[in-house]
Amino acid sequence: MTVLVAVQQTETPDALPSRKARLAYRQGLVASTAGVAPGFVQGNLAILPAEYASAFHRFCQLNPKPCPIIGMSDVGSPHIPSLGADLDIRTDVPRYRVWRDGEVVDEPTDVTSYWRDDLVTFVLGCSFSFEEALLDEGMPIRHIERNVRVPMYRTNIACGEAGPFAGPMVVSMRPFKPADAIRAVQITSRYPAVHGAPVHLGHPHLIGIKDIAKPDYGDPVPVAADEIPVFWACGVTPQSVINAAKLPFAITHSPGLMLVTDLKNRTMAVI
């Protein structure tokens, strides 16, 4: 659902599509953020008690493809000014997940009542940024065409371990014809801060996916007979790891409903 239009050079900060998106979510709009605020970086959330922050930071360093850090808060602060002057982590995501002992206990649209002064927020890069580059090259993105969430799957690809954090990588999938799949590898390789190149092409069973039509997160999309599934590391990986670690408390975003920042996608490209 594309709610907002592309930013113009003359717009003031108050008129930025990214800020308009956050205000809409702050006021209660619940919708996939795919295609929202074109040109602006979106992020995955992992909000953890400070006692786990160092280990999680190390986990991200060991696993930069699924967990590329683009922002981090001070302890107890719901703000990350480098990602948006008025951004409020507690209210500006369409839907959250609240975890206790590794299980989801609530999926609110506002986590103010759950906020604690010992929480640290990590914002991780999102594949929606490289999707813009794919679209600019005229490449179809199936879940955007169908206005659904990107399909995501737990795999048998083990992440590097740090403290209590260990578990399988989660991947997102987009189907392409073989020639387009090669081009997708070339394009997304330029964006390491938002997952970079794919981690796998074709044959889902080789990475532990039993049924491509049954994603663990998001929505299924069809893969045509002349297409292959292409898999990228996904920022939902921390949710799989939080579940495995049985953390006593954590907050994340709901898969596919991201934090929209004021960073520009073009700043994520390395060449």
Coordinates of C-alpha atoms in Angstrom, one line a residue:
M1 CA 0.0 0.0 0.0
T2 CA 1.8 3.1 -1.2
V3 CA 0.5 6.0 0.9
L4 CA 3.1 8.7 0.2
V5 CA 4.8 10.3 -2.8
A6 CA 8.5 10.8 -3.5
V7 CA 10.3 13.6 -1.7
Q8 CA 11.0 16.8 -3.7
Q9 CA 14.2 18.8 -3.2
T10 CA 12.3 21.8 -1.9
E11 CA 10.4 20.0 0.8
T12 CA 11.0 21.0 4.4
P13 CA 11.7 18.3 7.1
D14 CA 8.1 18.5 8.2
A15 CA 6.9 17.6 4.7
L16 CA 9.2 14.6 4.2
P17 CA 7.3 11.5 3.1
S18 CA 9.2 9.5 5.8
R19 CA 8.0 11.8 8.5
K20 CA 4.5 11.7 7.2
A21 CA 4.6 7.9 7.3
R22 CA 5.8 7.9 10.9
L23 CA 3.0 10.3 11.9
A24 CA 0.4 8.1 10.2
Y25 CA 1.7 5.0 12.1
R26 CA 1.9 7.1 15.3
Q27 CA -1.8 7.8 14.8
G28 CA -2.7 4.2 14.4
L29 CA -2.4 3.2 10.7
V30 CA -1.5 -0.5 10.4
A31 CA -0.3 -1.5 6.9
S32 CA 2.7 -3.0 5.2
T33 CA 5.5 -0.5 4.7
A34 CA 6.6 -2.0 1.4
G35 CA 6.7 0.8 -1.2
V36 CA 6.0 3.5 1.4
A37 CA 8.1 6.7 1.3
P38 CA 10.1 5.9 -1.8
G39 CA 13.8 6.9 -1.5
F40 CA 13.9 6.5 2.3
V41 CA 15.6 3.7 4.3
Q42 CA 13.4 1.4 6.4
G43 CA 14.6 -0.6 9.3
N44 CA 14.0 -3.7 11.4
L45 CA 13.8 -3.4 15.2
A46 CA 15.4 -5.3 18.0
I47 CA 14.8 -3.7 21.4
L48 CA 16.6 -5.4 24.3
P49 CA 17.5 -4.9 27.9
A50 CA 20.9 -3.2 28.3
E51 CA 22.4 -6.3 29.9
Y52 CA 22.1 -8.1 26.5
A53 CA 23.1 -5.2 24.3
S54 CA 26.8 -5.9 24.1
A55 CA 26.2 -9.6 23.2
F56 CA 23.6 -8.6 20.6
H57 CA 26.0 -6.0 19.1
R58 CA 28.6 -8.7 18.8
F59 CA 26.0 -11.0 17.2
C60 CA 25.3 -8.4 14.6
Q61 CA 29.1 -8.0 13.9
L62 CA 29.4 -11.7 13.3
N63 CA 26.3 -11.8 11.1
P64 CA 26.4 -8.6 9.0
K65 CA 24.2 -9.9 6.2
P66 CA 21.1 -10.5 8.2
C67 CA 21.9 -7.9 10.9
P68 CA 23.4 -4.8 9.4
I69 CA 23.2 -2.1 12.1
I70 CA 22.1 1.3 10.8
G71 CA 21.2 2.9 14.1
M72 CA 21.4 2.4 17.8
S73 CA 19.9 4.2 20.8
D74 CA 21.3 5.3 24.1
V75 CA 20.1 3.2 27.0
G76 CA 16.5 4.1 27.9
S77 CA 16.1 6.5 25.0
P78 CA 13.2 6.0 22.5
H79 CA 14.9 8.4 20.1
I80 CA 17.7 8.0 17.5
P81 CA 18.2 11.5 16.1
S82 CA 20.5 10.2 13.3
L83 CA 17.5 8.3 11.8
G84 CA 14.9 11.1 12.2
A85 CA 14.7 14.2 14.3
D86 CA 11.2 13.5 15.7
L87 CA 11.4 9.7 15.5
D88 CA 9.9 7.9 18.5
I89 CA 10.6 4.2 18.6
R90 CA 7.7 3.6 20.9
T91 CA 5.0 4.8 18.5
D92 CA 6.3 5.1 15.0
V93 CA 6.1 1.5 13.7
P94 CA 2.7 0.1 12.4
R95 CA 2.8 -2.9 14.6
Y96 CA 5.2 -4.3 17.2
R97 CA 5.9 -7.7 18.8
V98 CA 6.4 -8.0 22.6
W99 CA 8.4 -11.0 23.7
R100 CA 8.6 -12.7 27.1
D101 CA 10.8 -15.8 27.6
G102 CA 11.2 -16.1 23.8
E103 CA 7.5 -16.1 23.0
V104 CA 5.3 -13.3 21.5
V105 CA 2.8 -12.2 24.1
D106 CA 1.4 -9.1 22.4
E107 CA 1.3 -7.3 19.1
P108 CA 0.4 -3.7 19.9
T109 CA 0.6 -0.6 17.7
D110 CA 2.2 1.3 20.5
V111 CA 4.8 0.1 23.1
T112 CA 4.8 3.1 25.4
S113 CA 3.2 1.0 28.2
Y114 CA 6.0 -1.6 27.8
W115 CA 8.9 0.9 27.7
R116 CA 11.6 0.6 30.3
D117 CA 14.6 2.8 31.2
D118 CA 17.0 0.0 30.6
L119 CA 16.1 -0.7 26.9
V120 CA 18.5 -0.3 24.0
T121 CA 17.1 -0.2 20.4
F122 CA 19.0 -1.6 17.4
V123 CA 17.8 -0.6 13.9
L124 CA 18.9 -3.0 11.2
G125 CA 19.0 -2.4 7.5
C126 CA 16.0 -3.6 5.4
S127 CA 15.7 -5.2 2.0
F128 CA 13.0 -2.6 1.1
S129 CA 15.9 -0.3 0.3
F130 CA 17.5 -2.4 -2.4
E131 CA 14.0 -3.2 -3.7
E132 CA 13.9 0.4 -4.9
A133 CA 17.1 -0.1 -6.9
L134 CA 15.6 -3.2 -8.4
L135 CA 12.4 -1.4 -9.4
D136 CA 14.5 1.4 -10.9
E137 CA 16.0 -1.2 -13.2
G138 CA 12.5 -2.3 -14.3
M139 CA 12.6 -5.5 -12.4
P140 CA 9.3 -6.8 -11.0
I141 CA 8.9 -7.3 -7.3
R142 CA 6.1 -9.9 -6.8
H143 CA 5.0 -9.0 -3.3
I144 CA 4.7 -5.3 -4.2
E145 CA 2.7 -6.1 -7.3
R146 CA 0.3 -8.1 -5.1
N147 CA 0.3 -5.6 -2.2
V148 CA 1.3 -8.3 0.3
R149 CA 4.2 -8.7 2.7
V150 CA 7.4 -10.3 1.4
P151 CA 7.6 -14.0 2.2
M152 CA 10.2 -14.9 4.8
Y153 CA 11.6 -18.3 5.9
R154 CA 13.7 -19.8 8.6
T155 CA 16.6 -21.8 7.1
N156 CA 19.2 -24.3 8.2
I157 CA 21.9 -21.7 7.8
A158 CA 23.4 -21.2 11.2
C159 CA 24.3 -17.7 12.4
G160 CA 27.5 -17.0 14.3
E161 CA 26.9 -17.2 18.0
A162 CA 27.4 -14.4 20.6
G163 CA 26.4 -14.9 24.2
P164 CA 22.8 -16.2 24.3
F165 CA 22.3 -15.3 20.7
A166 CA 22.4 -18.2 18.3
G167 CA 20.0 -19.8 15.8
P168 CA 19.1 -20.0 12.1
M169 CA 19.2 -17.2 9.6
V170 CA 15.9 -16.0 8.2
V171 CA 15.7 -15.1 4.5
S172 CA 13.3 -13.2 2.3
M173 CA 12.4 -14.4 -1.1
R174 CA 11.7 -12.8 -4.5
P175 CA 11.2 -14.8 -7.6
F176 CA 12.9 -13.8 -10.9
K177 CA 13.6 -15.3 -14.3
P178 CA 17.2 -16.5 -14.4
A179 CA 18.6 -13.6 -16.3
D180 CA 16.9 -11.1 -13.9
A181 CA 18.2 -13.1 -11.0
I182 CA 21.8 -12.5 -12.2
R183 CA 21.0 -8.8 -12.5
A184 CA 19.5 -8.8 -9.0
V185 CA 22.7 -10.2 -7.6
Q186 CA 24.7 -7.4 -9.3
I187 CA 22.4 -4.6 -8.2
T188 CA 22.0 -5.7 -4.6
S189 CA 25.7 -6.3 -4.1
R190 CA 26.0 -2.5 -4.0
Y191 CA 23.9 -2.4 -0.8
P192 CA 25.8 -4.3 2.0
A193 CA 24.2 -2.1 4.6
V194 CA 20.7 -3.4 3.7
H195 CA 21.6 -7.1 3.3
G196 CA 23.6 -7.0 0.1
A197 CA 23.7 -9.8 -2.4
P198 CA 21.5 -12.9 -2.1
V199 CA 22.6 -15.8 0.1
H200 CA 21.0 -18.5 -2.1
L201 CA 19.4 -19.0 -5.5
G202 CA 17.0 -21.8 -6.4
H203 CA 16.4 -25.2 -4.7
P204 CA 14.8 -24.0 -1.4
H205 CA 15.3 -27.5 0.2
L206 CA 19.0 -27.0 0.2
I207 CA 18.6 -24.3 2.9
G208 CA 16.0 -26.1 4.9
I209 CA 12.8 -24.7 3.3
K210 CA 10.3 -27.6 2.9
D211 CA 7.5 -25.7 1.2
I212 CA 8.0 -22.4 -0.6
A213 CA 4.3 -21.8 -0.5
K214 CA 4.3 -21.7 3.3
P215 CA 6.5 -18.9 4.6
D216 CA 7.3 -18.7 8.3
Y217 CA 6.6 -14.9 8.2
G218 CA 4.9 -12.6 5.6
D219 CA 2.7 -13.9 2.8
P220 CA 3.2 -16.5 0.0
V221 CA 3.8 -15.4 -3.5
P222 CA 3.7 -17.6 -6.6
V223 CA 6.9 -18.7 -8.4
A224 CA 6.3 -19.2 -12.1
A225 CA 7.6 -22.2 -14.0
D226 CA 10.2 -20.0 -15.8
E227 CA 11.4 -18.4 -12.5
I228 CA 13.7 -19.3 -9.7
P229 CA 13.4 -18.2 -6.0
V230 CA 16.1 -15.8 -4.9
F231 CA 16.8 -15.6 -1.2
W232 CA 18.3 -12.6 0.7
A233 CA 19.4 -12.5 4.4
C234 CA 16.6 -10.9 6.4
G235 CA 16.4 -8.6 9.3
V236 CA 13.7 -10.8 10.9
T237 CA 16.6 -13.1 11.9
P238 CA 16.8 -11.5 15.4
Q239 CA 13.2 -12.7 16.1
S240 CA 14.2 -16.3 15.4
V241 CA 17.2 -15.8 17.6
I242 CA 15.2 -14.2 20.4
N243 CA 12.9 -17.1 20.3
A244 CA 15.8 -19.6 20.5
A245 CA 17.5 -17.7 23.3
K246 CA 14.3 -17.5 25.4
L247 CA 15.1 -13.9 26.4
P248 CA 13.0 -12.7 29.3
F249 CA 11.9 -9.6 27.5
A250 CA 12.3 -8.0 24.1
I251 CA 10.4 -5.9 21.6
T252 CA 10.6 -6.1 17.8
H253 CA 8.6 -4.9 14.8
S254 CA 6.0 -7.2 13.2
P255 CA 7.6 -8.7 10.1
G256 CA 6.9 -6.5 7.0
L257 CA 5.9 -3.5 9.1
M258 CA 9.1 -1.5 9.4
L259 CA 10.5 1.7 10.9
V260 CA 10.6 4.4 8.2
T261 CA 13.7 6.6 8.7
D262 CA 14.9 9.9 7.2
L263 CA 18.0 8.3 5.7
K264 CA 18.1 8.2 1.9
N265 CA 18.4 4.8 0.1
R266 CA 21.1 6.2 -2.2
T267 CA 23.4 6.7 0.8
M268 CA 23.4 2.9 1.3
A269 CA 25.1 2.2 -2.0
V270 CA 28.8 1.6 -1.9
I271 CA 29.5 2.1 -5.7

